[in-house]
Short mmCIF file of C-alpha atoms in Angstrom, two decimals:
data_model
loop_
_atom_site.label_atom_id
_atom_site.label_comp_id
_atom_site.label_asym_id
_atom_site.label_seq_id
_atom_site.Cartn_x
_atom_site.Cartn_y
_atom_site.Cartn_z
CA MET A 69 0.00 0.00 0.00
CA THR A 70 1.16 3.52 -0.79
CA GLU A 71 1.19 6.29 1.79
CA LEU A 72 0.57 9.72 0.27
CA GLU A 73 0.98 13.20 1.70
CA PHE A 74 -0.25 16.38 -0.01
CA ARG A 75 0.91 19.98 0.34
CA ILE A 76 -0.12 23.13 -1.51
CA ASP A 77 2.93 25.31 -2.16
CA ASP A 78 1.19 28.14 -4.03
CA VAL A 79 -1.96 29.21 -5.87
CA VAL A 80 -1.50 31.51 -8.87
CA ALA A 81 -3.66 33.18 -11.51
CA GLU A 82 -3.10 31.90 -15.06
CA PRO A 83 -2.55 34.96 -17.29
CA TYR A 84 -3.07 33.26 -20.66
CA ALA A 85 -6.04 30.97 -19.96
CA ALA A 86 -9.08 31.32 -22.22
CA ALA A 87 -11.36 31.51 -19.17
CA PRO A 88 -10.66 32.52 -15.55
CA MET A 89 -8.30 29.93 -14.11
CA LEU A 90 -6.22 29.51 -10.99
CA THR A 91 -3.54 26.85 -10.58
CA ALA A 92 -2.55 25.19 -7.31
CA ARG A 93 1.11 24.13 -7.16
CA LEU A 94 0.76 20.74 -5.48
CA GLN A 95 3.47 18.66 -3.82
CA ILE A 96 2.78 14.93 -3.39
CA ALA A 97 5.03 12.66 -1.31
CA GLU A 98 4.94 8.84 -1.21
CA THR A 99 6.52 7.74 2.07
CA THR A 100 6.90 3.93 1.70
CA GLY A 101 9.30 3.93 -1.27
CA ALA A 102 6.72 2.44 -3.65
CA THR A 103 6.70 3.56 -7.27
CA VAL A 104 3.57 5.40 -8.35
CA HIS A 105 2.82 5.00 -12.07
CA ALA A 106 0.03 7.61 -12.15
CA ILE A 107 -2.73 9.16 -10.08
CA ALA A 108 -6.17 10.16 -11.35
CA LEU A 109 -6.59 12.86 -8.73
CA ARG A 110 -9.72 14.72 -7.68
CA SER A 111 -10.12 17.48 -5.14
CA VAL A 112 -12.98 19.29 -3.48
CA VAL A 113 -11.86 22.81 -2.54
CA ARG A 114 -13.63 24.47 0.37
CA ILE A 115 -13.45 28.01 1.72
CA GLU A 116 -13.26 28.27 5.50
CA PRO A 117 -14.45 31.84 6.20
CA GLN A 118 -14.39 31.41 9.99
CA LYS A 119 -10.58 31.21 9.93
CA ARG A 120 -9.92 34.88 9.11
CA GLY A 121 -10.91 38.32 10.36
CA TYR A 122 -12.92 40.94 8.47
CA ALA A 123 -12.63 44.70 8.18
CA ASP A 124 -15.73 46.84 8.64
CA ASP A 125 -16.02 47.58 4.91
CA GLU A 126 -15.97 43.82 4.17
CA THR A 127 -18.71 43.11 6.71
CA ALA A 128 -21.35 45.02 4.73
CA GLY A 129 -20.74 42.87 1.66
CA LEU A 130 -21.09 39.64 3.67
CA VAL A 131 -24.50 40.39 5.24
CA ASP A 132 -26.33 38.77 2.32
CA GLN A 133 -24.50 35.47 2.88
CA PHE A 134 -23.90 35.29 6.61
CA GLY A 135 -26.20 37.86 8.16
CA THR A 136 -25.03 40.54 10.60
CA ARG A 137 -21.80 40.09 12.53
CA GLU A 138 -23.76 39.11 15.66
CA ARG A 139 -24.88 35.90 13.91
CA TRP A 140 -21.49 34.85 12.55
CA SER A 141 -20.81 32.37 15.34
CA GLN A 142 -23.63 30.26 13.86
CA THR A 143 -23.50 31.20 10.15
CA LEU A 144 -19.79 31.53 9.31
CA LYS A 145 -19.23 27.92 8.23
CA PRO A 146 -17.04 26.21 5.57
CA PHE A 147 -18.61 25.92 2.13
CA GLN A 148 -17.60 24.30 -1.14
CA TRP A 149 -15.88 26.44 -3.75
CA MET A 150 -15.26 23.92 -6.56
CA GLN A 151 -14.35 20.42 -7.66
CA CYS A 152 -11.24 20.00 -9.80
CA SER A 153 -9.10 17.17 -11.12
CA THR A 154 -5.81 16.34 -12.80
CA THR A 155 -3.67 13.36 -13.85
CA VAL A 156 -0.38 13.04 -11.98
CA GLN A 157 2.52 11.42 -13.82
CA GLY A 158 4.53 8.57 -12.32
CA PHE A 159 7.04 9.25 -9.56
CA THR A 160 8.95 7.81 -6.63
CA ASP A 161 9.24 9.60 -3.28
CA LEU A 162 8.18 13.11 -4.33
CA THR A 163 6.64 15.00 -7.23
CA LEU A 164 5.34 18.47 -8.03
CA THR A 165 2.26 18.91 -10.18
CA ASP A 166 -0.29 21.57 -11.15
CA LEU A 167 -3.94 21.31 -10.16
CA PRO A 168 -6.13 23.45 -12.47
CA MET A 169 -8.84 25.40 -10.63
CA PRO A 170 -11.46 26.86 -13.04
CA VAL A 171 -13.29 29.79 -11.43
CA THR A 172 -16.23 32.02 -12.27
CA TYR A 173 -17.26 35.63 -11.59
CA ASP A 174 -20.96 34.69 -11.48
CA PHE A 175 -22.41 36.35 -8.37
CA GLU A 176 -25.06 33.62 -8.15
CA VAL A 177 -22.20 31.36 -7.00
CA ALA A 178 -21.65 31.74 -3.24
CA ALA A 179 -17.85 31.65 -3.47
CA SER A 180 -17.72 34.39 -6.12
CA LYS A 181 -19.98 36.62 -4.05
CA TYR A 182 -17.86 35.98 -0.97
CA LEU A 183 -14.53 36.65 -2.69
CA HIS A 184 -15.84 39.81 -4.35
CA SER A 185 -16.77 41.15 -0.89
CA LEU A 186 -13.19 40.90 0.37
CA GLY A 187 -10.73 43.77 0.21
CA GLU A 188 -7.39 43.65 -1.57
CA GLU A 189 -5.50 42.66 1.58
CA GLY A 190 -5.55 39.46 3.61
CA GLU A 191 -5.89 35.78 2.79
CA VAL A 192 -8.60 33.24 1.97
CA PRO A 193 -8.37 30.03 4.07
CA LEU A 194 -8.73 27.06 1.69
CA ASN A 195 -9.10 23.36 2.44
CA PHE A 196 -8.33 20.83 -0.33
CA LEU A 197 -9.97 17.40 0.19
CA PHE A 198 -8.41 14.72 -2.04
CA SER A 199 -9.71 11.51 -3.59
CA GLY A 200 -9.03 9.49 -6.73
CA THR A 201 -7.20 6.41 -8.00
CA VAL A 202 -3.54 5.48 -7.59
CA PHE A 203 -1.90 3.15 -10.14
CA THR A 204 1.10 1.20 -8.83
CA ARG A 205 3.10 -1.94 -9.63
CA GLY A 206 1.15 -5.01 -8.51
CA SER A 207 1.89 -8.75 -8.45
CA ASN A 208 0.14 -9.19 -11.82
CA GLY A 209 1.24 -5.95 -13.44
CA PHE A 210 -0.48 -2.76 -12.38
CA GLY A 211 -2.04 -2.37 -8.96
CA VAL A 212 -4.96 -0.05 -8.26
CA GLU A 213 -5.60 1.76 -4.98
CA GLN A 214 -7.91 4.54 -3.88
CA VAL A 215 -6.68 7.83 -2.50
CA PRO A 216 -7.90 7.80 1.13
CA TRP A 217 -10.71 10.25 1.79
CA HIS A 218 -9.01 11.65 4.90
CA LEU A 219 -6.12 13.18 2.93
CA GLU A 220 -6.30 16.95 2.73
CA ALA A 221 -4.17 20.10 2.62
CA ASN A 222 -4.74 23.63 3.85
CA TYR A 223 -3.56 26.80 2.16
CA ARG A 224 -4.10 30.50 2.84
CA MET A 225 -4.47 32.07 -0.60
CA PRO A 226 -3.78 35.82 -0.80
CA VAL A 227 -6.99 37.65 -1.77
CA GLU A 228 -4.89 39.50 -4.33
CA VAL A 229 -4.60 36.29 -6.38
CA TRP A 230 -8.38 36.18 -6.86
CA HIS A 231 -8.62 39.88 -7.76
CA THR A 232 -5.73 39.51 -10.21
CA CYS A 233 -7.46 36.61 -11.95
CA MET A 234 -10.72 38.53 -12.31
CA GLN A 235 -8.94 41.67 -13.49
CA LEU A 236 -7.23 39.66 -16.24
CA HIS A 237 -10.55 38.51 -17.69
CA PHE A 238 -12.97 41.25 -16.59
CA PRO A 239 -10.84 44.42 -16.39
CA ASN A 240 -12.65 47.10 -14.36
CA ALA A 241 -15.89 45.16 -14.76
CA GLY A 242 -18.12 42.60 -13.09
CA TRP A 243 -20.49 39.90 -14.26
CA LEU A 244 -24.19 39.45 -13.50
CA ARG A 245 -26.53 36.67 -14.63
CA LEU A 246 -30.04 37.91 -15.42
CA ASP A 247 -33.33 36.21 -16.19
CA ARG A 248 -34.02 36.13 -19.95
CA ASP A 249 -37.21 38.20 -19.62
CA THR A 250 -35.40 40.79 -17.47
CA LEU A 251 -32.63 41.03 -20.05
CA ALA A 252 -35.21 41.50 -22.83
CA GLU A 253 -36.87 44.37 -20.93
CA LEU A 254 -33.49 45.99 -20.29
CA GLY A 255 -32.73 45.66 -24.00
CA GLN A 256 -35.95 47.48 -24.87
CA TYR A 257 -35.16 50.20 -22.33
CA LYS A 258 -31.66 50.54 -23.77
CA ALA A 259 -32.92 50.94 -27.33
CA GLY A 260 -35.81 53.21 -26.37
CA HIS A 261 -33.56 55.65 -24.51
CA GLY A 262 -30.75 55.63 -27.07
CA LEU A 263 -28.22 54.18 -24.63
CA THR A 264 -25.11 52.56 -26.10
CA THR A 265 -23.85 50.35 -23.26
CA TRP A 266 -25.32 48.15 -20.54
CA ASP A 267 -23.40 50.19 -18.00
CA GLU A 268 -25.33 53.28 -19.13
CA VAL A 269 -28.59 51.36 -18.70
CA MET A 270 -27.81 50.46 -15.11
CA THR A 271 -26.48 53.90 -14.10
CA THR A 272 -29.53 55.60 -15.69
CA LEU A 273 -31.95 53.31 -13.86
CA MET A 274 -30.12 53.78 -10.54
CA ALA A 275 -30.08 57.56 -10.95
CA ALA A 276 -33.85 57.51 -11.62
CA ALA A 277 -34.45 55.34 -8.56
CA LYS A 278 -32.43 57.72 -6.36
CA GLU A 279 -34.37 60.67 -7.69
CA ARG A 280 -37.72 59.03 -6.88
CA SER A 281 -36.59 58.17 -3.35
CA ARG A 282 -35.84 61.81 -2.46
#
């Protein structure tokens, strides 16, 4: 039986990816001396928001997810960010590999909303839970083992990494998903008022709403 240990050395934003992508630099050690031919590796990545502090300006953005600060002792719980996978090439003792982490700026996704609410400073506590299949040398050729479910690795990702990734793909912009009927009505409003961009549509509507509320 193999004995594996996992460690995250870094998480970086990929500057040339076609879609928003982070990469975890993953170190894998095999401690029994067995030769690993390959690993079909999977990971569930969780955010552990209770393991960091929050500035006052971040608190306002987190009310929608966790309620007011007085409730955080009950509501600030770990939640899943993503599932990702990779194939690890054969090695003995130790190897370094990249774990691709596709991300989204969709604010309907809890993790995106959470990360957007954070300032430029600080870190995001991450927990990587590993599973998958290990291929080794067996008595009749290849042996097959499962990656034990208890194997995991923690990493504190700088918030700046997330902001850098989003800035690469959505420079000075955000992303909202709208109902098709809502988008159609906004399109009619845009055409009817001679507006050229969706940003103008939103700023015009917000200005009108502020004027009515006075």
